[in-house]
Short mmCIF file of C-alpha atoms in Angstrom, two decimals:
data_model
loop_
_atom_site.label_atom_id
_atom_site.label_comp_id
_atom_site.label_asym_id
_atom_site.label_seq_id
_atom_site.Cartn_x
_atom_site.Cartn_y
_atom_site.Cartn_z
CA ASP A 103 -32.36 -27.00 1.17
CA SER A 104 -30.98 -23.86 3.27
CA ARG A 105 -31.81 -25.74 6.65
CA THR A 106 -28.85 -28.02 5.45
CA LEU A 107 -26.79 -24.87 6.57
CA ALA A 108 -28.33 -23.62 9.31
CA PRO A 109 -26.62 -24.80 11.82
CA ALA A 110 -23.31 -22.88 13.45
CA CYS A 111 -19.97 -24.32 14.97
CA PRO A 112 -19.56 -23.45 17.64
CA SER A 113 -15.71 -23.23 16.82
CA THR A 114 -14.05 -21.33 14.01
CA MET A 115 -13.42 -24.35 12.11
CA GLY A 116 -16.53 -25.47 12.00
CA ASP A 117 -17.13 -21.66 10.05
CA LYS A 118 -14.36 -23.29 7.87
CA ALA A 119 -15.73 -26.18 7.00
CA ILE A 120 -18.68 -24.37 6.61
CA LEU A 121 -17.48 -22.46 3.66
CA THR A 122 -15.83 -24.27 1.82
CA GLU A 123 -17.89 -27.02 1.07
CA VAL A 124 -21.01 -24.70 0.17
CA LEU A 125 -18.35 -22.69 -1.98
CA GLU A 126 -16.85 -25.98 -3.73
CA ALA A 127 -19.08 -26.53 -7.51
CA SER A 128 -19.07 -30.60 -6.13
CA HIS A 129 -21.93 -29.23 -2.90
CA LEU A 130 -23.93 -27.16 -4.40
CA THR A 131 -27.84 -27.09 -4.81
CA ASP A 132 -29.79 -26.30 -7.76
CA THR A 133 -30.71 -24.34 -5.05
CA TYR A 134 -27.90 -22.14 -4.80
CA GLY A 135 -26.23 -23.04 -8.01
CA ASP A 136 -28.16 -19.53 -9.71
CA LEU A 137 -26.20 -17.49 -6.27
CA THR A 138 -22.16 -16.04 -6.72
CA ALA A 139 -19.91 -16.67 -4.29
CA LYS A 140 -21.48 -13.57 -2.22
CA GLY A 141 -25.06 -14.06 -2.47
CA ILE A 142 -24.57 -17.20 -0.54
CA ILE A 143 -22.12 -16.17 2.15
CA LYS A 144 -25.51 -13.82 2.39
CA GLU A 145 -27.97 -16.50 2.91
CA LEU A 146 -25.50 -16.84 5.40
CA ARG A 147 -25.65 -14.77 7.65
CA ASN A 148 -29.56 -14.79 6.87
CA VAL A 149 -30.02 -18.34 8.69
CA HIS A 150 -27.13 -18.45 11.53
CA SER A 151 -28.73 -17.17 14.35
CA GLU A 152 -26.01 -16.07 16.07
CA GLU A 153 -23.17 -13.86 15.26
CA PRO A 154 -20.71 -15.87 13.48
CA SER A 155 -17.62 -16.18 14.62
CA VAL A 156 -16.06 -15.42 11.74
CA ARG A 157 -16.23 -12.67 9.64
CA TYR A 158 -16.81 -12.70 5.53
CA SER A 159 -16.50 -8.77 4.38
CA ASN A 160 -13.37 -9.99 2.47
CA LEU A 161 -14.39 -12.51 1.32
CA GLU A 162 -17.11 -11.30 -0.54
CA GLU A 163 -14.47 -8.25 -2.52
CA GLY A 164 -12.32 -11.45 -3.53
CA GLY A 165 -9.54 -11.23 -0.29
CA PRO A 166 -8.21 -13.76 1.96
CA GLY A 167 -10.20 -15.70 3.57
CA PRO A 168 -11.25 -15.52 7.75
CA MET A 169 -9.51 -17.99 8.68
CA ASP A 170 -6.08 -17.12 6.55
CA SER A 171 -3.11 -17.94 8.85
CA SER A 172 -2.28 -14.20 8.26
CA SER A 173 -5.97 -12.49 9.73
CA THR A 174 -4.45 -14.48 13.13
CA VAL A 175 -2.20 -13.64 15.98
CA THR A 176 -1.82 -16.24 19.20
CA THR A 177 -1.44 -15.37 22.15
CA PRO A 178 0.57 -16.04 25.35
CA GLY A 179 -1.98 -18.14 26.54
CA GLY A 180 -2.11 -20.69 22.56
CA THR A 181 -5.18 -19.00 21.25
CA GLU A 182 -5.45 -17.61 18.15
CA LYS A 183 -7.42 -14.45 18.53
CA ARG A 184 -8.02 -11.50 14.65
CA LYS A 185 -5.58 -9.16 13.64
CA THR A 186 -6.62 -5.31 14.25
CA TYR A 187 -6.23 -2.62 12.34
CA THR A 188 -7.10 1.10 11.41
CA VAL A 189 -7.54 2.72 8.87
CA ASP A 190 -4.26 4.50 8.96
CA ASP A 191 -2.70 1.29 8.59
CA ALA A 192 -5.66 1.31 5.52
CA VAL A 193 -4.39 3.86 3.82
CA GLU A 194 -0.38 3.04 4.56
CA THR A 195 -0.86 -0.22 3.39
CA LEU A 196 -3.17 0.90 0.01
CA GLY A 197 -0.49 3.53 -1.06
CA PHE A 198 -1.05 5.64 -3.64
CA GLY A 199 -2.95 4.90 -7.02
CA ARG A 200 -5.19 5.26 -10.01
CA PHE A 201 -7.98 5.83 -6.96
CA GLN A 202 -6.20 9.30 -5.20
CA LEU A 203 -5.14 10.06 -9.01
CA LYS A 204 -8.56 9.66 -10.00
CA LEU A 205 -9.32 11.86 -6.67
CA SER A 206 -6.21 14.71 -8.05
CA VAL A 207 -7.99 15.57 -10.62
CA LEU A 208 -11.32 16.39 -9.29
CA ALA A 209 -10.37 17.75 -5.88
CA GLY A 210 -8.34 20.62 -8.65
CA LEU A 211 -11.20 20.65 -9.85
CA ALA A 212 -12.86 21.97 -6.90
CA TRP A 213 -8.99 24.83 -6.64
CA MET A 214 -8.71 25.58 -9.88
CA ALA A 215 -12.43 26.88 -9.70
CA ASP A 216 -12.10 28.65 -6.21
CA ALA A 217 -8.83 30.95 -7.72
CA MET A 218 -10.91 32.00 -10.89
CA GLU A 219 -13.69 33.35 -8.46
CA MET A 220 -10.74 34.67 -5.99
CA MET A 221 -8.81 36.46 -8.73
CA LEU A 222 -12.40 37.13 -10.50
CA LEU A 223 -12.59 39.84 -7.36
CA SER A 224 -9.08 41.78 -8.65
CA LEU A 225 -9.79 42.49 -12.75
CA LEU A 226 -13.97 43.61 -12.09
CA THR A 227 -13.31 46.36 -10.44
CA PRO A 228 -11.44 48.97 -13.05
CA ALA A 229 -15.48 47.94 -15.31
CA LEU A 230 -17.62 48.67 -11.92
CA ILE A 231 -16.28 51.67 -12.01
CA CYS A 232 -17.21 52.44 -15.27
CA GLU A 233 -20.38 51.08 -15.05
CA TRP A 234 -21.48 52.72 -11.80
CA GLY A 235 -19.48 55.21 -10.95
CA ILE A 236 -18.27 53.21 -7.38
CA SER A 237 -16.46 55.36 -4.49
CA SER A 238 -12.49 53.78 -3.39
CA TYR A 239 -15.04 52.77 -0.02
CA GLU A 240 -17.62 50.26 -2.83
CA GLN A 241 -14.31 49.39 -4.56
CA ALA A 242 -12.97 47.20 -0.98
CA LEU A 243 -16.57 46.96 -0.45
CA VAL A 244 -16.63 43.92 -3.31
CA THR A 245 -14.00 42.61 -1.70
CA THR A 246 -14.74 41.95 1.14
CA CYS A 247 -18.41 40.81 1.23
CA VAL A 248 -17.12 37.38 -0.60
CA PHE A 249 -14.76 37.36 2.34
CA CYS A 250 -17.56 38.50 4.35
CA GLY A 251 -20.04 35.21 3.55
CA MET A 252 -16.52 32.94 3.87
CA MET A 253 -16.46 33.76 6.92
CA LEU A 254 -19.96 32.72 8.69
CA SER A 255 -19.77 29.89 6.54
CA SER A 256 -15.82 28.15 6.50
CA THR A 257 -17.16 27.86 10.67
CA PHE A 258 -20.48 26.59 8.85
CA TRP A 259 -19.62 24.22 6.60
CA GLY A 260 -16.73 22.88 9.09
CA ARG A 261 -19.82 21.38 10.82
CA ILE A 262 -21.87 20.42 8.53
CA CYS A 263 -18.71 18.26 7.00
CA ASP A 264 -18.74 17.05 10.45
CA LYS A 265 -22.46 15.98 10.68
CA ILE A 266 -23.42 15.00 6.61
CA GLY A 267 -20.09 14.03 5.61
CA ARG A 268 -17.39 15.64 3.28
CA LYS A 269 -18.52 14.73 0.26
CA TRP A 270 -22.36 16.46 0.87
CA GLY A 271 -21.24 19.41 2.32
CA LEU A 272 -18.66 19.97 -0.68
CA MET A 273 -21.52 19.29 -3.02
CA PHE A 274 -24.13 21.60 -1.31
CA SER A 275 -21.61 24.24 -1.00
CA ALA A 276 -20.86 24.58 -4.63
CA LEU A 277 -23.94 24.53 -6.74
CA MET A 278 -24.83 27.40 -4.58
CA ALA A 279 -21.63 28.70 -5.36
CA CYS A 280 -22.30 28.90 -9.10
CA VAL A 281 -26.21 29.35 -9.01
CA CYS A 282 -25.36 32.56 -7.14
CA GLY A 283 -22.32 34.09 -9.25
CA VAL A 284 -23.99 33.91 -12.16
CA PHE A 285 -27.20 35.61 -10.77
CA SER A 286 -24.41 38.17 -9.66
CA GLY A 287 -23.60 38.76 -13.67
CA LEU A 288 -26.96 39.47 -14.39
CA ALA A 289 -27.23 42.20 -11.75
CA SER A 290 -29.45 45.80 -12.55
CA SER A 291 -27.90 47.57 -9.43
CA PHE A 292 -24.64 47.70 -7.50
CA TYR A 293 -26.23 47.11 -4.16
CA PHE A 294 -27.53 44.13 -5.54
CA PHE A 295 -24.18 42.11 -6.72
CA LEU A 296 -22.73 42.88 -3.42
CA PHE A 297 -25.50 41.06 -2.20
CA VAL A 298 -25.49 37.66 -4.35
CA ARG A 299 -21.38 38.25 -3.91
CA GLY A 300 -21.34 38.09 -0.05
CA LEU A 301 -23.98 34.77 -1.00
CA VAL A 302 -21.11 32.97 -3.40
CA GLY A 303 -18.43 33.91 -0.68
CA PHE A 304 -20.56 31.96 1.46
CA GLY A 305 -20.66 28.67 -1.03
CA ILE A 306 -17.12 29.28 -1.36
CA GLY A 307 -16.79 29.06 1.76
CA GLY A 308 -17.26 25.24 1.92
CA VAL A 309 -14.51 24.41 -0.70
CA PRO A 310 -11.77 24.13 1.74
CA GLN A 311 -13.57 20.99 2.62
CA SER A 312 -11.54 19.81 -0.48
CA ILE A 313 -8.62 20.02 1.52
CA THR A 314 -9.74 17.32 4.30
CA LEU A 315 -11.23 14.88 1.86
CA TYR A 316 -8.47 14.53 -0.25
CA SER A 317 -5.69 14.51 2.41
CA GLU A 318 -7.45 11.56 4.76
CA PHE A 319 -7.14 9.78 1.55
CA LEU A 320 -2.70 9.67 1.68
CA PRO A 321 -0.01 8.11 3.23
CA THR A 322 2.01 9.45 5.71
CA ALA A 323 5.04 9.78 2.54
CA GLN A 324 3.10 11.18 0.69
CA ARG A 325 0.68 13.77 2.11
CA ALA A 326 2.94 17.34 1.71
CA LYS A 327 3.76 17.14 -1.78
CA CYS A 328 -0.01 15.93 -2.99
CA VAL A 329 -1.22 18.73 -0.95
CA VAL A 330 1.18 21.19 -2.48
CA LEU A 331 0.87 19.74 -5.39
CA ILE A 332 -3.52 20.08 -5.62
CA GLU A 333 -2.43 23.68 -4.71
CA SER A 334 -1.34 23.36 -8.26
CA PHE A 335 -5.10 23.28 -9.90
CA TRP A 336 -4.94 27.77 -7.53
CA ALA A 337 -2.86 27.71 -9.57
CA ILE A 338 -3.79 26.62 -13.08
CA GLY A 339 -8.18 28.96 -12.47
CA ALA A 340 -5.40 32.05 -11.94
CA VAL A 341 -4.30 32.00 -14.61
CA LEU A 342 -6.83 30.26 -16.93
CA GLU A 343 -8.79 34.39 -15.53
CA ALA A 344 -6.46 35.61 -16.23
CA LEU A 345 -6.64 34.62 -20.18
CA LEU A 346 -10.88 34.14 -19.97
CA ALA A 347 -9.99 38.57 -18.62
CA PHE A 348 -7.62 39.58 -22.23
CA PHE A 349 -9.70 36.93 -24.57
CA VAL A 350 -13.68 38.16 -23.24
CA MET A 351 -13.36 41.44 -21.23
CA ASN A 352 -12.33 44.04 -24.26
CA MET A 353 -14.88 42.07 -26.08
CA TRP A 354 -17.60 40.55 -23.93
CA GLY A 355 -17.92 42.57 -21.12
CA TRP A 356 -17.57 41.74 -17.30
CA ARG A 357 -21.06 41.01 -17.03
CA ALA A 358 -19.93 38.01 -19.17
CA LEU A 359 -16.70 36.85 -17.51
CA VAL A 360 -18.49 36.75 -14.73
CA CYS A 361 -21.12 34.04 -15.44
CA LEU A 362 -18.55 32.04 -17.33
CA SER A 363 -16.13 31.93 -13.97
CA SER A 364 -18.82 29.94 -12.07
CA LEU A 365 -19.76 27.31 -14.30
CA PRO A 366 -16.27 25.26 -13.14
CA LEU A 367 -18.47 25.11 -10.17
CA GLY A 368 -21.56 23.89 -11.10
CA ILE A 369 -18.90 21.71 -12.70
CA PHE A 370 -17.35 20.30 -9.77
CA ALA A 371 -20.33 19.93 -8.00
CA LEU A 372 -22.31 17.76 -10.98
CA SER A 373 -18.71 15.30 -10.45
CA SER A 374 -19.36 15.20 -6.50
CA TRP A 375 -20.98 12.30 -6.69
CA TRP A 376 -17.41 10.06 -7.64
CA LEU A 377 -16.77 11.75 -4.57
CA PRO A 378 -16.36 8.50 -1.83
CA GLU A 379 -17.17 9.94 1.79
CA SER A 380 -14.55 10.03 4.61
CA ALA A 381 -13.88 5.96 5.50
CA ARG A 382 -12.19 8.40 8.71
CA PHE A 383 -15.42 10.40 9.26
CA HIS A 384 -17.85 6.95 9.49
CA MET A 385 -14.93 5.49 11.82
CA SER A 386 -15.82 8.48 13.90
CA LYS A 387 -19.28 8.20 13.62
CA GLY A 388 -19.31 4.51 14.51
CA GLU A 389 -20.53 3.45 10.48
CA GLU A 390 -17.67 0.77 10.74
CA GLY A 391 -19.43 -1.67 7.42
CA LYS A 392 -19.49 1.88 5.76
CA ALA A 393 -15.36 2.79 6.51
CA LEU A 394 -14.90 -1.05 5.23
CA GLU A 395 -17.17 -0.50 2.19
CA THR A 396 -15.04 2.29 1.51
CA LEU A 397 -11.44 1.57 1.64
CA MET A 398 -12.05 -1.38 0.00
CA LYS A 399 -12.88 0.02 -3.48
CA VAL A 400 -10.12 2.00 -2.78
CA ALA A 401 -8.53 -1.57 -2.87
CA LYS A 402 -9.65 -2.71 -5.79
CA GLU A 403 -8.85 0.72 -7.38
CA ASN A 404 -5.32 0.64 -6.30
CA GLY A 405 -5.04 -3.12 -6.89
CA LYS A 406 -4.38 -3.79 -3.72
CA GLN A 407 -4.61 -5.53 -0.11
CA LEU A 408 -6.36 -4.73 2.96
CA PRO A 409 -4.73 -5.63 6.16
CA PRO A 410 -5.65 -8.90 7.55
CA GLY A 411 -7.48 -8.64 10.08
CA ASP A 412 -10.75 -6.69 11.27
CA LEU A 413 -10.36 -2.54 10.65
CA VAL A 414 -10.92 -1.62 15.08
CA ALA A 415 -11.91 1.89 15.57
CA SER A 416 -8.96 4.21 16.51
CA GLU A 417 -9.27 5.74 20.62
CA ALA A 418 -10.68 9.63 18.86
CA GLU A 419 -13.15 7.46 16.37
CA LYS A 420 -14.15 5.88 19.53
CA HIS A 421 -14.23 8.98 21.14
CA HIS A 422 -16.08 10.70 18.77
CA ALA A 423 -18.69 8.87 18.34
CA LYS A 424 -19.85 8.88 22.05
CA ASN A 425 -19.19 11.74 22.83
CA GLY A 426 -19.55 13.95 19.39
CA THR A 427 -16.89 17.18 19.74
CA SER A 428 -16.88 20.88 20.14
CA ILE A 429 -15.88 23.59 17.82
CA PHE A 430 -14.19 24.66 22.33
CA SER A 431 -12.73 21.29 21.16
CA LEU A 432 -10.31 23.78 19.17
CA LEU A 433 -8.92 26.05 22.28
CA SER A 434 -8.86 22.61 24.35
CA PRO A 435 -5.82 22.93 27.09
CA ASP A 436 -3.54 21.75 24.49
CA LEU A 437 -4.08 22.62 21.07
CA ARG A 438 -4.77 26.39 22.82
CA THR A 439 -1.40 27.41 20.73
CA THR A 440 -1.28 26.22 18.10
CA THR A 441 -4.87 26.96 17.38
CA LEU A 442 -4.60 30.70 17.47
CA LEU A 443 -0.84 31.09 16.32
CA VAL A 444 -1.90 28.98 13.06
CA TRP A 445 -5.51 31.41 13.05
CA LEU A 446 -2.77 34.13 14.09
CA ILE A 447 -0.46 32.38 10.21
CA TRP A 448 -4.41 32.47 8.37
CA MET A 449 -4.84 35.94 8.83
CA VAL A 450 -1.75 37.06 7.67
CA ASN A 451 -1.61 34.86 4.87
CA ALA A 452 -5.81 35.56 3.03
CA PHE A 453 -4.22 39.25 4.09
CA SER A 454 -1.19 39.51 2.54
CA TYR A 455 -2.24 37.20 -0.31
CA TYR A 456 -5.04 38.72 -1.47
CA GLY A 457 -4.19 42.66 -0.42
CA MET A 458 -0.66 41.88 -3.10
CA VAL A 459 -3.90 40.24 -5.60
CA LEU A 460 -5.71 43.47 -5.08
CA TYR A 461 -2.39 45.99 -5.12
CA THR A 462 -1.42 44.73 -8.45
CA THR A 463 -3.87 46.01 -10.29
CA VAL A 464 -4.11 48.98 -8.47
CA LEU A 465 -0.48 50.25 -9.80
CA PHE A 466 -1.59 49.61 -12.94
CA ARG A 467 -4.32 52.27 -13.10
CA SER A 468 -2.00 54.65 -10.99
CA HIS A 469 -0.85 57.91 -12.38
CA ASP A 470 2.70 57.30 -10.44
CA GLU A 471 4.97 56.08 -12.37
CA CYS A 472 7.80 55.30 -9.80
CA HIS A 473 5.29 52.50 -8.62
CA GLY A 474 4.34 51.02 -12.56
CA GLY A 475 1.27 52.90 -13.30
CA LEU A 476 1.49 54.61 -17.22
CA PHE A 477 -1.59 55.91 -16.92
CA SER A 478 0.36 60.03 -16.12
CA ASN A 479 -2.74 62.41 -16.91
CA VAL A 480 -5.53 60.05 -13.77
CA THR A 481 -5.51 62.13 -10.58
CA SER A 482 -7.66 59.30 -8.99
CA VAL A 483 -8.94 55.31 -8.20
CA GLU A 484 -12.08 56.81 -8.47
CA THR A 485 -12.07 57.71 -12.30
CA CYS A 486 -13.22 55.11 -14.72
CA VAL A 487 -10.07 53.19 -16.49
CA PRO A 488 -10.69 50.07 -17.54
CA LEU A 489 -7.92 47.78 -17.76
CA THR A 490 -5.96 47.57 -21.24
CA ARG A 491 -5.01 44.71 -22.85
CA SER A 492 -1.24 44.96 -21.66
CA ASP A 493 -2.21 45.42 -17.96
CA TYR A 494 -4.12 42.47 -19.04
CA PHE A 495 -0.58 40.82 -19.94
CA ASP A 496 1.24 41.15 -16.86
CA LEU A 497 -1.88 40.20 -15.37
CA LEU A 498 -1.11 37.02 -16.89
CA MET A 499 2.80 37.65 -15.96
CA SER A 500 2.06 38.05 -12.33
CA SER A 501 -0.19 34.81 -11.98
CA LEU A 502 1.74 33.22 -13.05
CA ALA A 503 4.17 32.95 -9.97
CA GLU A 504 1.70 30.45 -8.53
CA PHE A 505 3.83 27.96 -10.25
CA PRO A 506 7.04 28.45 -9.21
CA GLY A 507 5.79 28.66 -5.65
CA LEU A 508 4.04 25.93 -4.98
CA ILE A 509 7.14 24.20 -6.40
CA ILE A 510 9.35 25.63 -4.50
CA THR A 511 7.32 24.50 -1.06
CA ALA A 512 6.74 21.02 -2.32
CA LEU A 513 10.72 20.86 -3.15
CA ILE A 514 11.37 21.88 0.80
CA ILE A 515 8.51 20.35 2.63
CA GLU A 516 9.25 17.48 3.77
CA TRP A 517 13.22 19.02 3.31
CA VAL A 518 12.98 21.83 6.30
CA GLY A 519 9.39 21.46 8.22
CA ARG A 520 6.37 22.65 7.47
CA LYS A 521 7.06 25.26 10.30
CA LYS A 522 10.63 26.49 8.72
CA THR A 523 9.16 26.64 5.50
CA MET A 524 6.65 28.95 6.05
CA ALA A 525 8.60 31.25 8.02
CA LEU A 526 11.44 31.33 4.73
CA GLU A 527 8.84 32.19 2.40
CA PHE A 528 6.89 34.56 5.01
CA ALA A 529 10.75 36.46 4.43
CA VAL A 530 11.11 36.44 0.68
CA PHE A 531 7.52 37.76 0.74
CA GLY A 532 8.05 40.71 2.90
CA VAL A 533 11.59 41.18 1.22
CA ALA A 534 10.09 41.91 -2.11
CA THR A 535 6.64 43.83 -0.78
CA TYR A 536 9.49 46.18 1.40
CA LEU A 537 11.53 46.85 -2.17
CA LEU A 538 8.13 48.07 -3.43
CA TYR A 539 8.49 51.66 -1.95
CA PHE A 540 11.31 51.92 -3.82
CA CYS A 541 10.80 53.99 -8.05
CA LEU A 542 11.40 51.15 -10.37
CA THR A 543 10.49 50.67 -13.82
CA ARG A 544 7.35 48.65 -14.74
CA SER A 545 9.15 45.87 -14.86
CA THR A 546 11.16 45.52 -11.75
CA VAL A 547 8.06 46.58 -9.95
CA ILE A 548 6.54 43.48 -11.81
CA GLY A 549 9.40 41.12 -11.16
CA LEU A 550 8.71 42.14 -7.13
CA ILE A 551 5.61 41.70 -7.93
CA PHE A 552 5.95 38.38 -9.10
CA ILE A 553 8.56 37.14 -6.57
CA GLY A 554 5.93 38.13 -3.81
CA ARG A 555 2.96 36.27 -5.17
CA ALA A 556 5.42 33.26 -5.35
CA PHE A 557 6.80 33.30 -1.46
CA ILE A 558 3.33 33.91 -0.39
CA SER A 559 1.49 31.94 -2.22
CA GLY A 560 3.33 28.55 -1.23
CA ALA A 561 3.00 29.84 2.20
CA PHE A 562 -0.36 30.25 1.62
CA GLN A 563 -0.32 26.34 0.56
CA CYS A 564 1.62 25.03 2.98
CA ALA A 565 -1.01 26.49 5.95
CA TYR A 566 -3.55 23.88 4.23
CA VAL A 567 -0.57 21.50 4.83
CA TYR A 568 -0.28 21.25 7.70
CA THR A 569 -3.84 22.30 9.05
CA PRO A 570 -5.04 19.18 8.56
CA GLU A 571 -2.21 17.46 9.96
CA VAL A 572 -2.36 18.79 13.23
CA TYR A 573 -6.35 18.45 13.51
CA PRO A 574 -7.76 14.76 15.04
CA THR A 575 -10.61 13.63 12.21
CA THR A 576 -12.68 14.38 14.97
CA LEU A 577 -12.09 17.89 14.65
CA ARG A 578 -10.13 18.35 11.69
CA ALA A 579 -12.93 19.70 8.81
CA SER A 580 -14.24 22.30 12.03
CA GLY A 581 -10.02 23.07 12.89
CA LEU A 582 -10.34 23.65 8.84
CA GLY A 583 -12.90 25.84 8.52
CA ALA A 584 -11.99 27.99 11.67
CA ALA A 585 -9.03 28.95 10.51
CA SER A 586 -10.89 29.50 7.06
CA GLY A 587 -12.88 31.92 8.66
CA MET A 588 -10.26 33.45 10.07
CA ALA A 589 -8.29 34.10 7.38
CA ARG A 590 -11.37 35.24 5.79
CA ILE A 591 -10.80 38.05 8.81
CA GLY A 592 -7.55 38.99 7.48
CA ALA A 593 -9.26 38.93 3.66
CA ILE A 594 -11.76 41.50 5.09
CA ILE A 595 -10.16 44.00 5.78
CA THR A 596 -6.49 43.92 3.34
CA PRO A 597 -8.76 45.89 0.75
CA PHE A 598 -8.89 48.92 2.49
CA VAL A 599 -5.06 48.73 2.59
CA ALA A 600 -5.14 48.32 -0.59
CA GLN A 601 -7.92 49.82 -2.39
CA VAL A 602 -8.70 52.69 0.35
CA ALA A 603 -5.26 52.93 2.21
CA ALA A 604 -3.70 53.94 -1.95
CA THR A 605 -5.60 56.13 -2.35
CA SER A 606 -3.80 58.78 0.16
CA ASN A 607 -0.90 56.76 -0.80
CA LEU A 608 0.78 54.36 -2.36
CA SER A 609 3.46 53.42 0.06
CA TYR A 610 1.36 52.46 2.55
CA PRO A 611 0.04 48.75 1.68
CA VAL A 612 3.46 48.59 0.96
CA GLY A 613 5.17 49.44 4.20
CA ILE A 614 1.44 47.58 5.84
CA TYR A 615 1.17 44.68 4.33
CA GLY A 616 5.59 43.60 4.92
CA THR A 617 5.46 43.80 8.59
CA ALA A 618 2.01 41.83 7.73
CA ALA A 619 4.58 38.84 6.62
CA LEU A 620 7.43 39.49 9.34
CA ILE A 621 4.37 38.86 12.94
CA GLY A 622 3.30 35.06 10.23
CA LEU A 623 7.76 34.55 10.40
CA ILE A 624 7.62 34.64 14.38
CA SER A 625 4.01 32.84 13.95
CA ALA A 626 5.01 30.17 12.00
CA LEU A 627 8.60 29.75 14.37
CA SER A 628 6.24 29.85 16.74
CA LEU A 629 4.44 26.77 15.95
CA PRO A 630 5.24 23.90 19.64
CA ILE A 631 4.07 21.13 17.11
CA GLU A 632 5.97 20.20 13.70
CA THR A 633 4.09 18.01 11.14
CA LYS A 634 6.46 16.16 8.77
CA GLY A 635 6.16 12.72 9.20
CA ARG A 636 3.91 12.52 12.02
CA GLN A 637 1.29 10.50 11.00
CA MET A 638 -2.43 12.13 10.88
CA GLN A 639 -3.63 11.08 14.68
#
């Protein structure tokens, strides 16, 4: 009976002997005849009066035996000691496999849904002018309200993810954005529409945490390229939104477009049940058992074994489990310069990227044929002039610029490093933007917009690679959330440049966005830390 298993042997060899004896079918009693190996280990745990001298978790999952010689090291004194490994060691050992591929698709879906909501902002304005006769300032508020919600929520969702986990934070934020997005499509007044779109922005503010979760399961060698390539889903989302507008706007109107654009967020929220929780998050909370369980699932999916020995917390994770973390830690002496420059880079990226998206629509609706306008009889951007199918097609072409931007970034980010990649892309964007000052044909304008958008998109995605890499686990979600929040400041301001300042002179935004690119270039080169080839801390 179970009492025959009760005595706990004082030596590790004794423990090994018990396990060997119990697991041989010839020694199983009738009592244990219907138990699996996992069940027997559970019984062993229940009857031991003291903590056993070996761990059985690897055995339960079909891993190496607890006293496999590869799991021990001999100390100078001649005694045997268990080997240990951290989450970083496990992630590097397990590599990139089927688990990461599945996670790529799911994280990519979140990113695609985010892109569709952002691209929607540039497509809605002409329709809302015709619906409610809004002024240029009210046009700017359509975008500003969304980004105000995102700014207010970015740090909020970062803190939520650091407290309850990346998975649940992502699920709640996506569900909120989806529901509010549908309600905005049903709005009966402009100001109720603004209110609900602000709530959409609040929900979308949590979506960037998908990059935090994704990057924490990636080995160093593949991390940068994978994070950049996952951004290809952003490009897919932008192109899909332009295609959706091309087919839906003239047939069913803007309300149908808004509702359909919210559906991918709902699909992601439902799919998030599969999402694993970050093993690094569990370790930082002192939950080694849950972290090991997650890593075992990854090992099973990838068909590999965990490193021999016991999973232990790194020094940073131990410190977090004991002391927690604070948002003010981002401004500690060793991180202050990096944090301030990262915030500035994110602000310039969002200001320039979303500005170029909005400015493209303004140019297409303008009366200035030197800058891509086709309507020479239109004297004000407040006039109801719906976009034509030709305009939607040109917007689709400019959206395709996201793909070469991502490819270029993926090719050079591991070659020249993160800092120089961002600097180069800011420089090319600045040159392309300044050239829009001259009187050009519509095709040339579209070509320059294509180049500019490709490189500012690449710079933005490079910032998404750099930011999770530069912060330790205990600050990673909060660091990304704070940076995303600062980006929203740039996005809040940019409609007043692209849509309001443009009513006075279409050249004003050109000079402002070109100068912003120069600031981004200097900031990128001034970053004190290059994370190329650097293990996540």
